[in-house]
Coordinates of C-alpha atoms in Angstrom, one line a residue:
Chain R
M1 CA 0.0 0.0 0.0
T2 CA 1.5 3.3 -1.0
Q3 CA 0.9 6.5 0.8
S4 CA 1.7 10.1 0.6
V5 CA 4.5 11.8 2.5
G6 CA 1.7 13.8 4.0
I7 CA 1.8 17.5 5.0
V8 CA 5.1 19.0 4.1
T9 CA 6.7 22.4 4.8
P10 CA 9.1 24.1 2.4
Q11 CA 12.2 25.8 3.8
K12 CA 14.1 28.8 2.3
I13 CA 17.8 28.3 2.6
A14 CA 20.1 31.3 2.2
F15 CA 23.4 31.1 0.5
E16 CA 25.7 34.1 1.3
T17 CA 28.7 33.0 -0.8
P18 CA 28.7 34.7 -4.2
I19 CA 28.2 32.6 -7.2
A20 CA 29.9 33.3 -10.6
L21 CA 27.4 32.3 -13.3
S22 CA 28.3 31.0 -16.8
S23 CA 27.0 34.3 -18.3
G24 CA 29.8 36.1 -16.5
V25 CA 27.5 37.7 -14.0
T26 CA 28.1 37.2 -10.2
L27 CA 25.2 37.0 -7.8
P28 CA 26.4 38.1 -4.4
R29 CA 23.8 35.9 -2.6
Y30 CA 20.7 33.9 -3.3
D31 CA 18.0 31.8 -1.6
L32 CA 16.8 28.4 -2.6
M33 CA 13.4 27.1 -1.8
V34 CA 13.6 23.4 -0.7
E35 CA 11.5 20.5 0.5
T36 CA 12.9 17.3 1.9
Y37 CA 11.2 14.0 2.6
G38 CA 12.4 11.0 4.6
E39 CA 15.5 10.8 6.8
L40 CA 19.1 11.2 6.0
N41 CA 20.9 8.1 7.2
A42 CA 23.9 8.2 9.6
A43 CA 26.4 7.9 6.7
R44 CA 24.6 10.6 4.8
S45 CA 24.6 8.3 1.8
N46 CA 20.9 7.9 1.0
A47 CA 20.1 11.4 -0.5
I48 CA 18.2 11.6 -3.7
L49 CA 18.1 15.0 -5.5
I50 CA 15.1 15.6 -7.7
C51 CA 15.7 18.2 -10.5
H52 CA 12.7 19.9 -11.9
A53 CA 11.7 20.6 -15.5
L54 CA 10.6 23.9 -17.2
S55 CA 7.7 24.8 -14.9
G56 CA 8.5 22.6 -11.9
H57 CA 9.7 23.6 -8.4
H58 CA 10.7 22.3 -5.0
H59 CA 7.2 21.0 -4.1
V60 CA 7.7 17.4 -5.4
A61 CA 5.5 15.3 -3.1
G62 CA 2.9 15.6 -0.4
R63 CA 0.6 18.6 0.4
H64 CA 1.2 21.9 2.1
S65 CA -2.1 21.7 3.9
Q66 CA -5.1 19.4 4.3
D67 CA -7.1 21.6 1.9
D68 CA -4.4 21.5 -0.8
K69 CA -6.2 20.5 -4.0
A70 CA -3.2 18.8 -5.6
P71 CA -0.1 17.2 -4.3
G72 CA 3.5 17.9 -5.4
W73 CA 4.2 17.4 -9.1
W74 CA 5.8 14.0 -8.7
D75 CA 3.7 12.6 -5.9
T76 CA 3.1 9.5 -8.0
M77 CA 6.8 8.6 -7.9
I78 CA 7.9 9.8 -4.5
G79 CA 6.5 8.7 -1.1
P80 CA 6.5 5.8 1.4
G81 CA 6.4 2.6 -0.6
K82 CA 6.6 4.4 -3.9
P83 CA 9.3 3.9 -6.5
I84 CA 11.5 6.6 -4.9
D85 CA 10.7 5.4 -1.4
T86 CA 10.9 8.0 1.3
D87 CA 11.1 5.3 4.0
R88 CA 14.5 4.4 2.6
F89 CA 15.8 7.6 1.0
F90 CA 16.2 11.3 1.9
V91 CA 14.6 13.1 -1.0
I92 CA 15.4 16.7 -1.8
G93 CA 13.3 18.9 -4.0
V94 CA 14.6 22.3 -4.9
N95 CA 13.3 25.3 -6.8
N96 CA 16.1 26.3 -9.2
L97 CA 17.8 29.6 -9.1
G98 CA 15.8 31.9 -11.4
G99 CA 12.6 30.2 -10.5
C100 CA 9.4 31.9 -9.3
H101 CA 8.4 29.7 -6.3
G102 CA 10.5 31.3 -3.6
S103 CA 14.1 30.8 -4.8
T104 CA 15.9 33.9 -5.9
G105 CA 14.7 34.8 -9.4
P106 CA 13.6 37.7 -11.6
S107 CA 10.5 38.4 -9.5
T108 CA 12.6 38.6 -6.3
I109 CA 13.3 42.0 -4.7
D110 CA 16.9 43.0 -5.6
P111 CA 18.3 44.3 -2.2
A112 CA 20.5 46.8 -4.2
T113 CA 17.4 48.6 -5.6
G114 CA 14.5 47.6 -3.5
E115 CA 12.7 46.5 -6.7
P116 CA 12.3 43.2 -8.4
F117 CA 15.3 42.1 -10.5
G118 CA 13.2 41.9 -13.6
S119 CA 15.3 42.5 -16.7
T120 CA 18.5 42.7 -14.6
F121 CA 18.3 39.1 -13.5
P122 CA 21.1 37.2 -15.2
L123 CA 20.6 34.2 -17.4
V124 CA 21.3 30.9 -15.6
L125 CA 22.5 27.7 -17.3
V126 CA 22.0 24.1 -16.3
R127 CA 25.6 24.0 -15.0
D128 CA 24.9 27.0 -12.8
W129 CA 21.9 25.1 -11.3
V130 CA 24.1 22.1 -10.7
E131 CA 26.6 24.4 -8.9
T132 CA 23.8 25.7 -6.6
Q133 CA 22.5 22.2 -6.0
A134 CA 26.0 21.1 -5.1
R135 CA 26.1 23.9 -2.5
L136 CA 22.7 22.7 -1.3
A137 CA 24.2 19.2 -0.8
D138 CA 27.0 20.8 1.2
H139 CA 24.4 22.5 3.3
F140 CA 23.0 19.1 4.3
G141 CA 26.5 17.7 4.8
I142 CA 26.1 15.3 1.9
R143 CA 29.4 14.5 0.1
Q144 CA 27.9 12.1 -2.4
L145 CA 24.3 11.9 -3.6
A146 CA 22.9 8.4 -4.0
A147 CA 21.2 9.6 -7.1
V148 CA 20.2 12.7 -9.1
V149 CA 16.9 12.1 -10.7
G150 CA 15.1 14.3 -13.3
G151 CA 12.7 14.3 -16.2
S152 CA 13.1 16.5 -19.3
L153 CA 15.2 19.6 -18.3
G154 CA 15.6 17.8 -15.0
G155 CA 17.3 14.9 -16.7
M156 CA 19.7 17.4 -18.3
Q157 CA 20.7 18.5 -14.8
A158 CA 21.2 14.9 -13.7
L159 CA 23.5 14.4 -16.8
R160 CA 25.4 17.6 -16.0
W161 CA 25.9 16.6 -12.4
T162 CA 27.8 13.5 -13.5
I163 CA 30.1 15.5 -15.6
T164 CA 30.9 18.4 -13.4
H165 CA 30.8 16.6 -10.0
P166 CA 31.6 13.0 -11.0
E167 CA 32.6 11.9 -7.5
R168 CA 29.5 13.4 -5.9
V169 CA 26.8 11.3 -7.7
R170 CA 26.5 7.5 -7.6
H171 CA 23.6 7.2 -10.0
A172 CA 21.9 9.4 -12.5
L173 CA 18.3 8.7 -13.6
V174 CA 17.7 10.6 -16.9
I175 CA 14.1 10.5 -17.9
A176 CA 12.4 11.8 -21.1
S177 CA 15.4 14.0 -21.8
A178 CA 17.9 14.9 -24.5
P179 CA 21.7 15.5 -24.8
K180 CA 20.9 18.9 -26.3
L181 CA 18.1 20.6 -28.1
T182 CA 17.4 20.3 -31.8
A183 CA 16.7 23.2 -34.1
Q184 CA 13.0 22.3 -33.9
N185 CA 13.1 22.3 -30.0
I186 CA 14.8 25.7 -30.0
A187 CA 12.3 27.0 -32.6
F188 CA 9.4 26.1 -30.3
N189 CA 11.1 27.8 -27.4
D190 CA 11.7 30.9 -29.4
V191 CA 8.0 31.1 -30.5
A192 CA 7.1 30.9 -26.8
R193 CA 9.6 33.6 -25.9
Q194 CA 8.4 35.8 -28.7
A195 CA 4.9 35.5 -27.4
I196 CA 6.1 36.9 -24.1
L197 CA 8.6 39.4 -25.4
T198 CA 6.1 41.0 -27.8
D199 CA 3.3 41.2 -25.2
P200 CA 2.7 45.0 -24.6
D201 CA 2.6 44.3 -20.9
F202 CA 6.1 42.9 -20.9
H203 CA 7.8 46.2 -20.6
G204 CA 11.2 44.9 -21.3
G205 CA 11.0 42.5 -18.4
D206 CA 10.2 45.2 -15.8
Y207 CA 6.4 44.7 -15.8
Y208 CA 6.4 44.4 -12.0
R209 CA 6.8 48.1 -11.5
H210 CA 3.9 48.8 -14.0
G211 CA 1.6 46.6 -11.9
V212 CA 0.9 44.3 -14.8
V213 CA 2.0 40.8 -16.1
P214 CA 2.4 39.8 -19.7
R215 CA -0.5 37.3 -19.4
R216 CA -1.3 37.0 -23.0
G217 CA 2.2 36.1 -23.9
L218 CA 2.7 33.7 -21.1
R219 CA -0.6 32.1 -21.9
L220 CA 0.3 31.5 -25.5
A221 CA 3.7 30.2 -24.5
R222 CA 2.1 27.7 -22.2
M223 CA -0.5 26.7 -24.8
L224 CA 2.3 26.1 -27.3
G225 CA 4.4 24.2 -24.8
H226 CA 1.4 22.0 -23.8
I227 CA 1.0 20.9 -27.4
T228 CA 4.5 19.6 -27.4
Y229 CA 4.0 17.8 -24.1
L230 CA 1.1 15.7 -25.5
S231 CA 1.1 13.2 -28.3
D232 CA -1.1 13.3 -31.3
D233 CA -2.6 10.0 -30.3
G234 CA -3.1 11.1 -26.7
M235 CA -4.7 14.3 -27.7
G236 CA -6.9 12.4 -30.2
E237 CA -7.9 9.9 -27.5
K238 CA -8.8 12.6 -25.0
F239 CA -10.3 15.3 -27.1
G240 CA -10.6 14.1 -30.7
R241 CA -12.9 16.6 -32.6
L242 CA -15.3 16.9 -29.7
L243 CA -17.3 20.2 -29.7
R244 CA -18.3 21.8 -26.5
S245 CA -21.9 22.5 -27.7
G246 CA -22.1 19.7 -30.2
E247 CA -22.6 22.2 -33.1
Y248 CA -20.5 24.3 -35.3
K249 CA -20.9 28.0 -34.3
Y250 CA -19.1 29.6 -37.3
G251 CA -17.1 31.9 -35.3
Y252 CA -13.8 32.3 -33.3
E253 CA -15.0 31.5 -29.8
V254 CA -14.0 28.3 -28.1
E255 CA -15.6 25.4 -30.0
F256 CA -13.5 22.3 -29.8
E257 CA -12.7 20.7 -26.5
I258 CA -9.0 20.9 -27.2
E259 CA -9.2 24.7 -27.6
S260 CA -11.0 24.8 -24.2
Y261 CA -8.4 22.6 -22.6
L262 CA -5.4 24.6 -23.9
R263 CA -6.9 27.9 -23.0
Y264 CA -7.7 26.6 -19.5
Q265 CA -4.1 25.4 -19.1
G266 CA -2.8 28.7 -20.4
D267 CA -5.0 30.8 -18.1
K268 CA -4.1 28.7 -15.0
F269 CA -0.4 28.9 -15.8
S270 CA -0.4 32.6 -16.3
D271 CA -2.0 33.1 -13.0
Y272 CA 1.0 31.8 -11.0
F273 CA 4.1 31.6 -13.2
D274 CA 6.5 34.4 -13.8
A275 CA 7.1 35.3 -17.4
N276 CA 10.8 36.2 -16.9
T277 CA 11.3 32.8 -15.2
Y278 CA 9.7 31.1 -18.2
L279 CA 12.1 33.0 -20.6
L280 CA 15.1 32.1 -18.4
M281 CA 14.2 28.4 -18.2
T282 CA 13.7 28.1 -22.0
K283 CA 17.1 29.7 -22.6
A284 CA 18.7 27.2 -20.1
L285 CA 17.2 24.5 -22.3
D286 CA 18.5 26.0 -25.5
Y287 CA 22.0 26.5 -24.2
F288 CA 22.3 23.0 -22.7
D289 CA 25.0 21.1 -24.6
P290 CA 27.5 19.3 -22.4
G291 CA 29.5 18.2 -25.4
R292 CA 30.1 21.8 -26.4
H293 CA 33.5 22.2 -24.6
Y294 CA 34.6 18.8 -26.0
D295 CA 34.5 19.6 -29.7
G296 CA 30.7 19.1 -29.7
D297 CA 31.2 15.5 -28.7
L298 CA 29.2 14.1 -25.7
V299 CA 31.5 11.0 -25.4
P300 CA 34.6 12.7 -23.9
A301 CA 32.3 14.7 -21.6
L302 CA 30.8 11.5 -20.3
R303 CA 34.2 9.9 -19.8
E304 CA 34.4 12.3 -16.9
A305 CA 31.4 10.7 -15.3
Q306 CA 31.7 8.0 -12.6
A307 CA 28.0 7.5 -12.0
R308 CA 25.9 4.6 -13.2
F309 CA 22.9 5.6 -15.4
L310 CA 19.3 4.7 -16.0
V311 CA 17.9 6.3 -19.1
V312 CA 14.1 6.1 -19.8
S313 CA 12.1 7.4 -22.7
F314 CA 8.5 7.1 -23.8
T315 CA 7.4 5.9 -27.2
T316 CA 5.1 8.8 -28.1
D317 CA 7.3 11.6 -26.7
W318 CA 8.1 13.8 -29.7
R319 CA 9.5 16.7 -27.7
F320 CA 12.4 14.5 -26.6
S321 CA 11.8 11.3 -28.5
P322 CA 13.3 7.9 -27.7
A323 CA 15.9 8.6 -30.4
R324 CA 17.3 11.5 -28.3
S325 CA 17.5 9.2 -25.2
R326 CA 19.3 6.6 -27.4
E327 CA 21.9 9.3 -28.3
I328 CA 22.6 9.6 -24.6
V329 CA 22.8 5.8 -24.2
K330 CA 25.1 5.5 -27.2
A331 CA 27.4 8.2 -25.8
L332 CA 27.5 6.5 -22.4
L333 CA 28.3 3.2 -24.0
D334 CA 31.0 4.7 -26.1
A335 CA 32.4 6.4 -23.0
G336 CA 32.5 3.1 -21.2
R337 CA 29.9 4.0 -18.6
D338 CA 27.4 1.7 -17.0
V339 CA 23.9 2.4 -18.4
S340 CA 20.5 0.7 -18.5
Y341 CA 17.9 1.9 -20.9
A342 CA 14.1 1.4 -21.2
E343 CA 11.7 2.7 -23.7
I344 CA 8.2 2.7 -22.2
E345 CA 5.0 2.3 -24.3
S346 CA 2.8 5.2 -23.6
V347 CA 0.2 7.4 -25.3
H348 CA 1.0 10.4 -23.1
G349 CA 3.9 11.9 -25.0
H350 CA 6.4 13.9 -23.1
D351 CA 4.1 14.2 -20.1
A352 CA 4.3 10.4 -19.6
F353 CA 7.3 10.9 -17.3
L354 CA 4.9 12.5 -14.7
M355 CA 2.2 9.8 -15.0
E356 CA 1.6 6.6 -13.1
D357 CA 2.3 3.6 -15.3
A358 CA 3.2 0.1 -14.2
P359 CA 6.1 -0.8 -16.5
Y360 CA 7.6 2.7 -16.0
H361 CA 7.3 2.7 -12.2
N362 CA 8.4 -1.0 -12.0
I363 CA 11.7 -0.1 -13.7
M364 CA 12.2 3.0 -11.5
R365 CA 11.5 0.9 -8.4
A366 CA 13.9 -1.9 -9.5
Y367 CA 16.7 0.6 -10.1
M368 CA 16.0 2.4 -6.8
N369 CA 16.1 -1.0 -5.0
R370 CA 19.6 -1.5 -6.3
I371 CA 20.6 1.9 -5.0
D372 CA 19.0 1.1 -1.7
A373 CA 21.0 -2.1 -1.5
E374 CA 24.2 -0.1 -2.1
V375 CA 23.7 2.8 0.2
N376 CA 21.6 1.4 3.0
A377 CA 23.5 -1.8 3.5
Chain T
M1 CA 28.5 -18.4 -1.5
S2 CA 27.5 -21.1 -4.0
A3 CA 25.4 -19.8 -6.9
P4 CA 22.2 -21.5 -8.0
A5 CA 22.8 -23.9 -10.9
L6 CA 22.3 -22.5 -14.4
R7 CA 20.2 -24.2 -17.1
P8 CA 22.5 -26.8 -18.8
D9 CA 22.8 -24.8 -22.1
L10 CA 23.6 -21.6 -20.2
Q11 CA 26.1 -23.4 -18.1
R12 CA 28.0 -24.6 -21.2
I13 CA 28.1 -20.9 -22.4
A14 CA 29.3 -19.8 -19.0
D15 CA 32.0 -22.4 -19.0
W16 CA 33.5 -21.0 -22.2
I17 CA 33.7 -17.4 -20.8
P18 CA 36.9 -16.6 -18.9
P19 CA 37.0 -14.4 -15.8
Q20 CA 36.9 -10.6 -16.4
A21 CA 35.8 -11.0 -20.0
S22 CA 33.3 -8.5 -21.4
V23 CA 30.1 -10.1 -22.5
L24 CA 27.1 -8.9 -24.5
D25 CA 24.0 -11.2 -24.1
L26 CA 21.5 -10.6 -26.9
G27 CA 18.0 -11.4 -25.8
C28 CA 19.2 -11.7 -22.3
G29 CA 15.8 -12.3 -20.8
D30 CA 15.8 -11.7 -17.0
G31 CA 19.6 -11.6 -16.9
T32 CA 20.1 -15.0 -15.4
L33 CA 23.3 -15.8 -17.4
L34 CA 24.8 -12.3 -16.9
A35 CA 24.1 -12.2 -13.2
W36 CA 25.8 -15.7 -12.8
L37 CA 28.8 -14.5 -14.8
A38 CA 29.0 -11.2 -12.8
R39 CA 28.9 -13.1 -9.6
N40 CA 31.2 -16.0 -10.5
K41 CA 33.5 -14.6 -13.1
A42 CA 33.5 -10.9 -12.5
T43 CA 32.7 -10.3 -16.2
R44 CA 31.8 -6.9 -17.6
N45 CA 28.2 -7.3 -18.8
Y46 CA 25.6 -5.8 -21.1
G47 CA 22.3 -7.3 -22.1
V48 CA 19.9 -6.4 -24.9
E49 CA 16.3 -7.3 -24.3
I50 CA 13.0 -6.5 -26.1
D51 CA 10.5 -7.3 -23.3
V52 CA 10.2 -4.5 -20.8
D53 CA 9.4 -6.7 -17.8
S54 CA 12.6 -8.7 -18.5
V55 CA 14.5 -5.4 -18.7
T56 CA 13.1 -4.6 -15.3
A57 CA 14.2 -8.0 -14.0
C58 CA 17.8 -7.3 -15.2
V59 CA 17.8 -3.9 -13.6
E60 CA 16.7 -5.5 -10.3
K61 CA 19.7 -7.8 -10.6
G62 CA 22.0 -4.8 -11.3
I63 CA 22.7 -6.0 -14.9
N64 CA 23.3 -3.3 -17.5
V65 CA 20.6 -3.8 -20.1
I66 CA 19.5 -1.9 -23.2
H67 CA 15.8 -2.2 -24.1
G68 CA 15.5 -2.7 -27.8
N69 CA 15.0 -4.8 -30.8
M70 CA 18.2 -6.3 -32.1
E71 CA 16.7 -7.0 -35.5
A72 CA 17.5 -3.3 -36.1
G73 CA 21.2 -4.1 -35.5
L74 CA 23.5 -3.4 -32.7
T75 CA 24.4 0.2 -33.8
Q76 CA 24.7 1.4 -30.3
F77 CA 27.7 -0.7 -29.8
E78 CA 31.2 0.1 -31.1
D79 CA 33.3 -2.3 -33.2
G80 CA 35.1 -4.8 -31.0
A81 CA 33.4 -3.6 -27.8
F82 CA 33.1 -7.1 -26.3
D83 CA 35.1 -10.3 -26.0
F84 CA 32.0 -12.5 -26.2
V85 CA 28.5 -11.9 -27.8
V86 CA 25.9 -14.5 -26.8
L87 CA 22.7 -15.2 -28.7
S88 CA 20.8 -17.9 -26.8
L89 CA 17.8 -19.7 -28.3
T90 CA 16.8 -16.7 -30.4
I91 CA 18.4 -17.0 -33.8
Q92 CA 15.6 -19.3 -35.1
A93 CA 13.1 -16.5 -34.5
M94 CA 15.1 -13.8 -36.2
H95 CA 14.3 -12.4 -39.6
N96 CA 17.8 -11.4 -40.5
V97 CA 20.0 -14.3 -39.4
E98 CA 23.0 -13.3 -41.5
G99 CA 22.8 -9.7 -40.3
I100 CA 22.8 -10.6 -36.7
L101 CA 25.7 -13.0 -37.0
R102 CA 27.7 -10.3 -38.8
E103 CA 26.8 -7.8 -36.1
M104 CA 27.8 -10.2 -33.4
L105 CA 31.3 -10.5 -34.8
R106 CA 31.5 -6.8 -35.5
V107 CA 30.9 -5.8 -31.9
G108 CA 32.6 -8.9 -30.4
R109 CA 35.5 -11.2 -31.0
T110 CA 33.8 -14.5 -30.3
G111 CA 30.1 -15.3 -30.9
I112 CA 28.2 -18.0 -29.0
V113 CA 24.9 -19.1 -30.4
T114 CA 22.5 -21.7 -29.1
F115 CA 19.7 -23.1 -31.3
P116 CA 17.3 -26.1 -31.5
N117 CA 18.8 -28.7 -33.8
F118 CA 16.2 -29.4 -36.5
G119 CA 18.2 -32.6 -37.4
Y120 CA 17.3 -34.2 -34.0
W121 CA 15.8 -37.6 -34.7
E122 CA 12.5 -36.9 -33.1
N123 CA 12.0 -33.9 -35.4
R124 CA 13.0 -36.1 -38.4
W125 CA 10.7 -38.8 -37.3
Q126 CA 7.6 -36.5 -36.9
I127 CA 8.2 -35.1 -40.4
L128 CA 8.5 -38.7 -41.7
L129 CA 5.1 -39.4 -40.1
G130 CA 3.8 -36.4 -42.0
R131 CA 3.6 -33.8 -39.2
M132 CA 5.5 -30.7 -38.2
P133 CA 7.7 -31.5 -35.3
V134 CA 6.8 -30.5 -31.7
S135 CA 9.4 -31.3 -29.1
E136 CA 11.1 -30.1 -25.9
T137 CA 13.2 -27.5 -27.8
I138 CA 10.5 -26.7 -30.4
P139 CA 7.4 -26.6 -28.3
Y140 CA 5.2 -24.7 -30.7
Q141 CA 2.6 -25.6 -33.3
W142 CA 3.3 -24.6 -36.8
Y143 CA 0.6 -21.9 -36.7
N144 CA 1.7 -20.1 -33.5
T145 CA 5.5 -20.6 -33.6
P146 CA 7.8 -17.5 -33.4
N147 CA 10.4 -19.7 -35.1
I148 CA 11.0 -19.0 -38.7
H149 CA 14.5 -20.1 -39.4
F150 CA 15.3 -23.7 -38.4
C151 CA 18.5 -25.4 -39.2
T152 CA 20.6 -28.5 -38.4
L153 CA 24.1 -28.5 -37.0
H154 CA 25.5 -28.9 -40.6
D155 CA 23.4 -26.1 -41.9
F156 CA 24.7 -23.7 -39.3
D157 CA 28.3 -24.5 -40.0
A158 CA 27.6 -24.0 -43.7
L159 CA 26.2 -20.6 -43.1
L160 CA 29.2 -19.6 -41.0
A161 CA 31.4 -20.6 -43.9
T162 CA 29.6 -18.4 -46.3
L163 CA 30.0 -15.5 -43.9
Q164 CA 33.8 -16.0 -43.6
M165 CA 33.3 -17.3 -40.1
R166 CA 34.1 -20.7 -38.5
N167 CA 32.9 -22.9 -35.7
I168 CA 35.6 -23.1 -33.1
G169 CA 33.8 -25.3 -30.6
R170 CA 30.4 -27.0 -30.2
V171 CA 28.5 -28.7 -27.5
V172 CA 25.4 -30.6 -28.4
L173 CA 22.8 -31.4 -25.7
N174 CA 19.7 -33.5 -25.2
E175 CA 17.7 -33.1 -22.0
G176 CA 20.7 -31.3 -20.5
Q177 CA 23.1 -34.2 -21.2
E178 CA 26.0 -33.8 -23.6
I179 CA 25.8 -35.8 -26.8
T180 CA 29.0 -36.8 -28.5
V181 CA 28.0 -39.8 -30.7
L182 CA 25.9 -38.8 -33.7
P183 CA 25.1 -35.3 -32.4
N184 CA 23.2 -34.2 -35.5
W185 CA 20.8 -37.1 -34.9
R186 CA 20.8 -37.4 -31.1
G187 CA 21.2 -33.8 -30.0
S188 CA 18.2 -31.4 -29.7
L189 CA 20.1 -28.3 -28.7
A190 CA 23.4 -26.9 -30.1
V191 CA 25.8 -24.5 -28.4
V192 CA 28.3 -23.2 -31.0
R193 CA 31.3 -20.9 -30.6
F194 CA 32.4 -19.0 -33.7
E195 CA 34.9 -16.4 -34.8
K196 CA 35.9 -14.7 -38.0
V197 CA 38.1 -16.9 -40.3

């Protein structure tokens, strides 16, 4: 019987040591919003870091109060008796630097000016996030993480961890991810960014001081993104050509259920997500290319790694298709690393990594059992 | 710690593999052979497996396994990446037999294949009586069999020759016992080692 981690309370952790970012900018200090579940063992060897994707955050599992409508974004995966078992592991969820859920980001007040950072907040790369996460591990006195786990952009962080801190990560679970974006991936991201950047309420990124948010842009960006998270089959299965009223209305109002769904998703998202954070996250995706400093070759980059890997993809994911995961697997094999790979049948497209599915959860559980045997012996 | 006994055909394969060798097991199933080799011979292992539940069973055992269909080739593996490449009781169900044998000796130095010997006397006898053979090593009916490429011991050696490969050792079994006299008549299962000529 699986249960929830229950009521959880996030904590804000302050880092007062300046961090030099890849962009050349140095942040004098920053906060990270964090949640943890389970107990760190005496050897501090059972910690699992969960890296979030584009719109994720530190609230990975459980609920903040009894009345919370939805649990954390990966509650299906993490909890007592779940594949990432909080009875056996100390699980860390973190909102990345540049985020909008409590960690220092564009919407945070800049102590130097007393106003939100807005357009002055620097771009942050995946390797910068990994650096801040490594400092977070230091904060907990963790020398080596039992595993870094992430889907999509989160998987990229797991991959980066193994290259920049090889001795600090035993296992990397890289799910529905890619070794770098394709031109098509970047193109989608740019359309999303253009929607935000050209919104009249954007004000060059300093919309906070105008008391507005670029809702229309953010909404469009999310609608576009959402299309790429679903599969054609999955969308067809769920919505098909269903009409809300059953009749054609010969106009431009919401008619098809898919239109209604996307607009709802866009509205909901633009209520709580910060547009500058969205821009920043998409750029982090675009820039990610761990082979870049190795003549564009991922293999020598991964020769640095010491971790063992589990790579998982989903058959109908076209945002980061199984072929992209197989590129990671091939590079790991060529680099002489230990890797297992599974390609899970699913109609849910890219979003499948967030869903409950027996074969997917079984393989995650099997892999986590191995880690448990190593670190909790 | 004594390991549980392997199936006789898998034990023959394991006996041929020296300690610390690198081994690729194609169609590795639940990873039984590789887990035994890892434990008893400290080999460096990889498996390829098409069934997701079997992949999970391998992961549970700590075996490196790549989920996929080897009919598409072994493109993820570099030339000469392994000392041994094993294909156990699968070749008779593959579409491209020549292709997989070539791939085995591209990514590995020595291939080991096991297959049901169609020349086994019970098979011959059933055909003589006018029926398709059904036996311990060929347990299917003609209409539901996954097996599409049956051969005898001699046929397999002949194919190796056309591929510039050669048989460098063979064990023939029947009900787990080694058959040395009239193996192409009396043996139901062949275990063959082969290399490039």
